[in-house]
Short mmCIF file of C-alpha atoms in Angstrom, two decimals:
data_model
loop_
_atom_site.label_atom_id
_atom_site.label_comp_id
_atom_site.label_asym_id
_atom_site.label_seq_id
_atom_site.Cartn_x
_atom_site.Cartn_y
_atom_site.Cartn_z
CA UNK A 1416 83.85 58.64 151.84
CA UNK A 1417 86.20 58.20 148.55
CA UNK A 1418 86.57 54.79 146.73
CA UNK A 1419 89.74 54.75 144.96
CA UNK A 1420 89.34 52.30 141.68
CA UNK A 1421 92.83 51.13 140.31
CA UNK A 1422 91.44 48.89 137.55
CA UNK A 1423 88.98 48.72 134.75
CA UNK A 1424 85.77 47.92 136.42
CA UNK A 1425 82.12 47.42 135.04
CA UNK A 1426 80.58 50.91 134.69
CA UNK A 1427 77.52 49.16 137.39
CA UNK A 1428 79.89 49.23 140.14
CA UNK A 1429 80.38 52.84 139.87
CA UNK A 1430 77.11 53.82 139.69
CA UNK A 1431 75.83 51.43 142.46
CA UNK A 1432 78.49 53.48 144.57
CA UNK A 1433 78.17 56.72 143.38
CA UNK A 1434 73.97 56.12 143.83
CA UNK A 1435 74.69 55.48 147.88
CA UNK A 1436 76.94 58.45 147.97
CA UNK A 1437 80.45 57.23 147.81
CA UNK A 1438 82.97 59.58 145.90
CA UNK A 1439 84.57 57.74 143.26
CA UNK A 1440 88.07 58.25 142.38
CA UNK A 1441 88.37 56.20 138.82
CA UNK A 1442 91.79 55.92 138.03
CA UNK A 1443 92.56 53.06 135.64
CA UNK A 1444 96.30 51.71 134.73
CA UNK A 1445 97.40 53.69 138.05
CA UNK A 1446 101.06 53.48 138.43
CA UNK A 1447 102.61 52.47 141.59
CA UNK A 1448 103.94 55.85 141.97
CA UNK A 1449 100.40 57.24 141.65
CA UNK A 1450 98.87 54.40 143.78
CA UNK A 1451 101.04 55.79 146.41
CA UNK A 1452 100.33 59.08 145.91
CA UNK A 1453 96.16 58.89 145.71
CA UNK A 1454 95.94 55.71 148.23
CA UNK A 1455 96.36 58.80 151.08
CA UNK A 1456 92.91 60.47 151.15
CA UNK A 1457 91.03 56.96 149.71
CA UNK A 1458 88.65 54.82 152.62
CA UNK A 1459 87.96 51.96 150.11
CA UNK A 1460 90.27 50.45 147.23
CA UNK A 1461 88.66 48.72 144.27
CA UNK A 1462 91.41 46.41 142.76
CA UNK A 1463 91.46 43.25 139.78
CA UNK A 1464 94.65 41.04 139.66
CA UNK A 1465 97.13 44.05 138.62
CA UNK A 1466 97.39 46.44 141.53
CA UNK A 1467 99.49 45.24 144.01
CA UNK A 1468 98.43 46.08 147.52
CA UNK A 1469 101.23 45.35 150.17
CA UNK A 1470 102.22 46.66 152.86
CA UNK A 1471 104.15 50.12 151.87
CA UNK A 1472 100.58 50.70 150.31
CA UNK A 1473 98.14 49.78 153.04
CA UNK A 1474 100.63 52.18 155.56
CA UNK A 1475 99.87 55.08 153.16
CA UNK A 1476 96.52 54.56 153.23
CA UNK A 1477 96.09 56.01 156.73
CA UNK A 1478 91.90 56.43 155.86
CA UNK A 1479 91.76 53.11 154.27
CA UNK A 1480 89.30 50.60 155.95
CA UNK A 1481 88.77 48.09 153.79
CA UNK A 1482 90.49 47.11 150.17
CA UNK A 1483 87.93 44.50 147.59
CA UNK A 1484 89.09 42.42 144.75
CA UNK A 1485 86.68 42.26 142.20
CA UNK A 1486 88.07 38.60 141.22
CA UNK A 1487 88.41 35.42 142.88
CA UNK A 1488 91.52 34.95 145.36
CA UNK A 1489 93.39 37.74 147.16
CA UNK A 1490 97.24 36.85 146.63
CA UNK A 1491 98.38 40.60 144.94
CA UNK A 1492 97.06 41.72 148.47
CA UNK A 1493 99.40 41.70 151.88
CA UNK A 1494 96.57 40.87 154.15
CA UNK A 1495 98.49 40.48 157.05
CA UNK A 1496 99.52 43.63 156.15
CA UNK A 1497 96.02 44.49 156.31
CA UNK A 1498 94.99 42.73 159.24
CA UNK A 1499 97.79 44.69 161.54
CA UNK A 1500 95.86 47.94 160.38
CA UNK A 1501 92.64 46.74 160.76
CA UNK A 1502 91.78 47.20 157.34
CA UNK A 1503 88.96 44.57 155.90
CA UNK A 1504 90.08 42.70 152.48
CA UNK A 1505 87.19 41.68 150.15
CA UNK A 1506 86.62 39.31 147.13
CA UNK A 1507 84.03 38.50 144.85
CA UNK A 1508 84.49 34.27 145.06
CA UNK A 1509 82.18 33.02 142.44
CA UNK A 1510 81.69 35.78 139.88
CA UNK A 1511 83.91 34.73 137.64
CA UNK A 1512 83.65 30.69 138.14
CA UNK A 1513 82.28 30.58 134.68
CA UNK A 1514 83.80 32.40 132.31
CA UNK A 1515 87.16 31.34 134.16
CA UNK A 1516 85.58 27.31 133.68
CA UNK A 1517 84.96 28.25 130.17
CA UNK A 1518 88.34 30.15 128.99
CA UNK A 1519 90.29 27.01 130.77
CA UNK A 1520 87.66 24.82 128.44
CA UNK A 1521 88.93 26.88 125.67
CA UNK A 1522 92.21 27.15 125.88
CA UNK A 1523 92.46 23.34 126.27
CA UNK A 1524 90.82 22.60 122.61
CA UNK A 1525 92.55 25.31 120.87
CA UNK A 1526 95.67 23.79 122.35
CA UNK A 1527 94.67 20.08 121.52
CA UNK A 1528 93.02 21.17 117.78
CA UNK A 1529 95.98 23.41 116.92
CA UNK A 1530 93.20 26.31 116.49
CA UNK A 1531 95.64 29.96 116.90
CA UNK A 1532 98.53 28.22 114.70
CA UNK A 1533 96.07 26.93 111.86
CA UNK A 1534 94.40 30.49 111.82
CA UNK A 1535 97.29 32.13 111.93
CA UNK A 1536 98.45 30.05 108.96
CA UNK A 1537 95.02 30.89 106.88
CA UNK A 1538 95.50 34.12 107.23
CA UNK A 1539 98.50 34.36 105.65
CA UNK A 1540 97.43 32.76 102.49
CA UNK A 1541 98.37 29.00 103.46
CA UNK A 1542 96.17 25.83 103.80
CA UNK A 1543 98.22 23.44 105.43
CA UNK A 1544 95.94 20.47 106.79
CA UNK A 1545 98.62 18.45 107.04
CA UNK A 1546 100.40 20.80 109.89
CA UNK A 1547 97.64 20.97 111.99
CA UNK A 1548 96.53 17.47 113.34
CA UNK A 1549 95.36 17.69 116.44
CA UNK A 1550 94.51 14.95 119.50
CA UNK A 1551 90.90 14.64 120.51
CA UNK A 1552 89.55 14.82 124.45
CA UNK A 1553 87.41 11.77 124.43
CA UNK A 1554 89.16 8.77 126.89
CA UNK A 1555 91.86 10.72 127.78
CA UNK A 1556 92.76 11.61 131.64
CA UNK A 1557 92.30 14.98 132.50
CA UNK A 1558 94.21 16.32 136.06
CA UNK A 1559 92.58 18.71 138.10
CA UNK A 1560 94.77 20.55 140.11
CA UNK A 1561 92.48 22.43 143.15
CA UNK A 1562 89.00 21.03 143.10
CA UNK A 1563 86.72 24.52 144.44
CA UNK A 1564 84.14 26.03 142.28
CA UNK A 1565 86.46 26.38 139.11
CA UNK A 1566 87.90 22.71 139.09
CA UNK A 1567 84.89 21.16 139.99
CA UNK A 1568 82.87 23.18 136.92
CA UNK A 1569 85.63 21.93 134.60
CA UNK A 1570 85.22 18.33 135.87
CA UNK A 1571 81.71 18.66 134.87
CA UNK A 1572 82.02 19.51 131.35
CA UNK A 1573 84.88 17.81 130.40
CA UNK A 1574 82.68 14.85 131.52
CA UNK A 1575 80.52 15.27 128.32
CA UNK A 1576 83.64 15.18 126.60
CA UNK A 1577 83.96 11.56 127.80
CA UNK A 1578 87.11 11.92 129.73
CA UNK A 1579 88.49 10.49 133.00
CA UNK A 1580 88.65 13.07 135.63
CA UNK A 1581 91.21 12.63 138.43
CA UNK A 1582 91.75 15.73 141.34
CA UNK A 1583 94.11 16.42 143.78
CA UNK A 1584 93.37 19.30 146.15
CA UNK A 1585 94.02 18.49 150.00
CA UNK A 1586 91.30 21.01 151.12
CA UNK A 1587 88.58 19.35 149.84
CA UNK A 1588 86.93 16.13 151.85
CA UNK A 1589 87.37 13.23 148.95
CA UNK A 1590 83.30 12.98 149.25
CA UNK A 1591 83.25 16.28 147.58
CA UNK A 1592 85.36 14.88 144.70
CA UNK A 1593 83.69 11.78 144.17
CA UNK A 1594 80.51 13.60 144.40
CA UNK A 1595 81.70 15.50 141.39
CA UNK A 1596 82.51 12.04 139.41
CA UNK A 1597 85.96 12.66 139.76
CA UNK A 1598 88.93 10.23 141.86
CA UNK A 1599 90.92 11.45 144.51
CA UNK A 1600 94.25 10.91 143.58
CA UNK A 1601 97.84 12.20 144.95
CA UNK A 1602 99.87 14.61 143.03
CA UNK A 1603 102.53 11.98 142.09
CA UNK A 1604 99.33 9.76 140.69
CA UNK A 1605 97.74 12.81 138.85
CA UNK A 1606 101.21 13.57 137.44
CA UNK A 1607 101.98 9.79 135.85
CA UNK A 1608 98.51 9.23 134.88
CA UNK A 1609 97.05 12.30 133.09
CA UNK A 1610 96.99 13.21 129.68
CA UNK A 1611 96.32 16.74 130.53
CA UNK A 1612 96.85 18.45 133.42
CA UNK A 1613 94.57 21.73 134.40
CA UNK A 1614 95.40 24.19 137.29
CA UNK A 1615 92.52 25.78 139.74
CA UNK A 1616 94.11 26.63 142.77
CA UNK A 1617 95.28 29.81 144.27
CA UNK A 1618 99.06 30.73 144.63
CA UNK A 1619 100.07 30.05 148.35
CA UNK A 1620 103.25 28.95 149.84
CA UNK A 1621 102.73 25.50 148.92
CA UNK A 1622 101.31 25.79 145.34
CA UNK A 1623 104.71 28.11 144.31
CA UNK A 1624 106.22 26.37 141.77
CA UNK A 1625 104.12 23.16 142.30
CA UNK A 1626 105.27 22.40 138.15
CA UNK A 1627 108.46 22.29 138.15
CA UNK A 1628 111.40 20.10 136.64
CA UNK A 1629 110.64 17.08 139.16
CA UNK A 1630 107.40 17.78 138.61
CA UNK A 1631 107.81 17.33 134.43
CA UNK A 1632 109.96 14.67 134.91
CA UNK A 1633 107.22 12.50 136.43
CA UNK A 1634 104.19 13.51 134.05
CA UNK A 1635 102.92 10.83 131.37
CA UNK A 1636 105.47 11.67 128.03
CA UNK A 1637 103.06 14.46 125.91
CA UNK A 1638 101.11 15.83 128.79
CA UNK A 1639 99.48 19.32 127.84
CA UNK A 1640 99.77 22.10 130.59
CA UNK A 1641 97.03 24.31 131.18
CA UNK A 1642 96.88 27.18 133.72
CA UNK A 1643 94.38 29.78 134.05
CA UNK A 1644 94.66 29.90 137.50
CA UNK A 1645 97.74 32.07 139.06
CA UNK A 1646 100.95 32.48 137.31
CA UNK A 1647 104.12 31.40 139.58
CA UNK A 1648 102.27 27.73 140.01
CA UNK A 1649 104.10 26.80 136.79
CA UNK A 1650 107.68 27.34 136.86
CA UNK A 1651 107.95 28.80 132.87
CA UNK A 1652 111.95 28.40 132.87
CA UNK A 1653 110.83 24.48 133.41
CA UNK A 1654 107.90 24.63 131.26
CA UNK A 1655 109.79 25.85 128.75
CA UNK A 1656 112.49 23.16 128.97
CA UNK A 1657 110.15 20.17 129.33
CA UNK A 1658 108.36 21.80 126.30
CA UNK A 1659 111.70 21.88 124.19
CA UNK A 1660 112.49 18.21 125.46
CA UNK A 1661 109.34 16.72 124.26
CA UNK A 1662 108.36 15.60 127.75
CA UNK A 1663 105.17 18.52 127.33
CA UNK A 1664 103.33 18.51 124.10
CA UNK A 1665 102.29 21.89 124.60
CA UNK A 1666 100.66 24.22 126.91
CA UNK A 1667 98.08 26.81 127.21
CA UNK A 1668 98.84 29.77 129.52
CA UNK A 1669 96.41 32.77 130.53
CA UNK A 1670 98.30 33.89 133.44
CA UNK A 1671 102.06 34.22 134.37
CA UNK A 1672 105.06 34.75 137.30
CA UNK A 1673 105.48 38.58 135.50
CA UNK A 1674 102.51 40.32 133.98
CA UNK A 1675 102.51 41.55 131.72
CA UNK A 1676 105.09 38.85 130.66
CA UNK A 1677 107.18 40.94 128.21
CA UNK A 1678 109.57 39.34 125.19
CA UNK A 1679 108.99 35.57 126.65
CA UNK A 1680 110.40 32.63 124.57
CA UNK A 1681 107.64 30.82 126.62
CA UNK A 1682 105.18 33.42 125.12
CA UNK A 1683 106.36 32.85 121.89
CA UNK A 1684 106.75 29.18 121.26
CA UNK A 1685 104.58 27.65 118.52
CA UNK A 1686 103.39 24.87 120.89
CA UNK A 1687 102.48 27.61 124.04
CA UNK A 1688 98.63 29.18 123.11
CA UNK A 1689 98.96 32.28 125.76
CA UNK A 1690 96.36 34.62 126.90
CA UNK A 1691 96.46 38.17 128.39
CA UNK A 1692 94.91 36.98 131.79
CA UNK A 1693 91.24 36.50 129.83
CA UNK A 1694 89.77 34.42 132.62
CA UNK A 1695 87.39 36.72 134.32
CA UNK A 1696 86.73 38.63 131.35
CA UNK A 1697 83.26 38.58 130.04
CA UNK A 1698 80.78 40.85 130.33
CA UNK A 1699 78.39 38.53 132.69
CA UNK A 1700 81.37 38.07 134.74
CA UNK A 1701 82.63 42.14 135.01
CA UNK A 1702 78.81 42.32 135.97
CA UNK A 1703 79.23 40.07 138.82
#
């Protein structure tokens, strides 16, 4: 049976499938052309967050019987699609809930201690102190948007950092939250009360564009954005306005609607620390 991989992948996963006599097709930065093309003699597909797998795929995969994500979440994959053909859709849940709890950790204090623009600045022969001052996380309100394994690992260390933890996620029982030292709030209280808002949920139907204009318009004046979760949960047109306006103070973005996300003012703005979708990439994690 051939397992077409579509993605960089730990070098363990190929040999743990090569060792129970799987042939491996390893083809890395596939285009969609070539996807198409290869996806017709392949009865497993390896994928990360890049390869789109809908339903023009899946129906040219007439061997395929089952398609794995080596990530959290399953959104680039049609599994309806899927589902009508029988074919079994995988994830890894949990293999990356730390180093994706510990990028979102980092990408909030480089955003509140000014840490890219102040190296950046050093590096080109400056020391300007007085550009950089930052905020610090201790008693301020941190939002959690989607309380699972990620959110609720953030919640825990930002505790140490001595801040208030509010969550909103209606899929988790409010015991689970409290459990966690967090409150159970509604988006509209998260929104007016929090300092800095922090996204961990997975981009459905009803999490599209959950940051929006309204959305902006209601947050405490100098919020800080951060989303390491799924791009298209942040509208960036309206991120990028808010930012402009003042309303945001900044934001820190690993993941976005188009990636890669090309020439982006969003990208670019001095007050936007961006990412190339780092969140699941460690070695421990790639391991996993």
């Amino acid at each position: 049976m051939k397992i077409l991989i579509t993605e960089k992948v730990d070098q363990q996963c190929i040999e743990i499938l090569t060792s129970e006599g799987f042939s491996v097709d390893y083809k890395p930065g596939l285009d969609r052309n070539g996807l198409l093309a290869a996806i017709g003699d392949a009865d497993g597909l390896i994928v990360r967050s890049q390869t789109k797998v809908d339903a023009p795929v899946i129906e040219k995969g007439s061997r395929l019987r089952v398609v794995g994500r080596a990530g959290a979440g399953v959104d680039n994959i049609d599994v309806e699609a899927a589902t009508r053909r029988g074919v079994i859709v995988m994830n890894t849940p949990g293999g990356n809930t730390i180093a994706a709890t510990e990028h979102s950790i980092s990408m909030m204090l480089a955003l509140t201690r000014n840490i890219p623009q102040a190296d950046q600045s050093m590096k080109a022969g400056h020391w300007d102190r007085e550009l950089f001052v930052g905020s610090e996380l201790h008693a301020k309100v941190l939002g959690i948007i989607g309380f699972g394994k990620i959110g609720s690992e953030v919640a825990k260390r930002c505790r140490s950092f001595g801040m208030r933890i509010l969550a909103f996620d209606p899929a988790q029982p409010q015991e689970h939250i409290r459990r966690h030292d967090a409150e159970p709030v509604d988006l509209h209280e998260l929104l007016a009360a929090s300092d800095y808002i922090t996204i961990h949920a997975p981009l459905i139907k009803e999490t599209r564009g959950l940051l929006n204009r309204e959305s902006f318009s209601r947050c405490k004046p100098g919020v800080r954005i951060i989303n390491c979760a799924r791009g298209g949960i942040v509208n960036e047109h309206d991120l990028l306005e808010a930012i402009e306006s003042g309303r945001v103070a900044g934001a820190a973005l690993d993941v976005y609607e188009h990636e890669p996300p090309g020439n982006s003012a969003l990208v670019s703005h001095p007050r936007v620390v961006a990412t190339p979708h780092l969140g699941a990439s460690t070695t421990e994690a790639q391991e996993r």
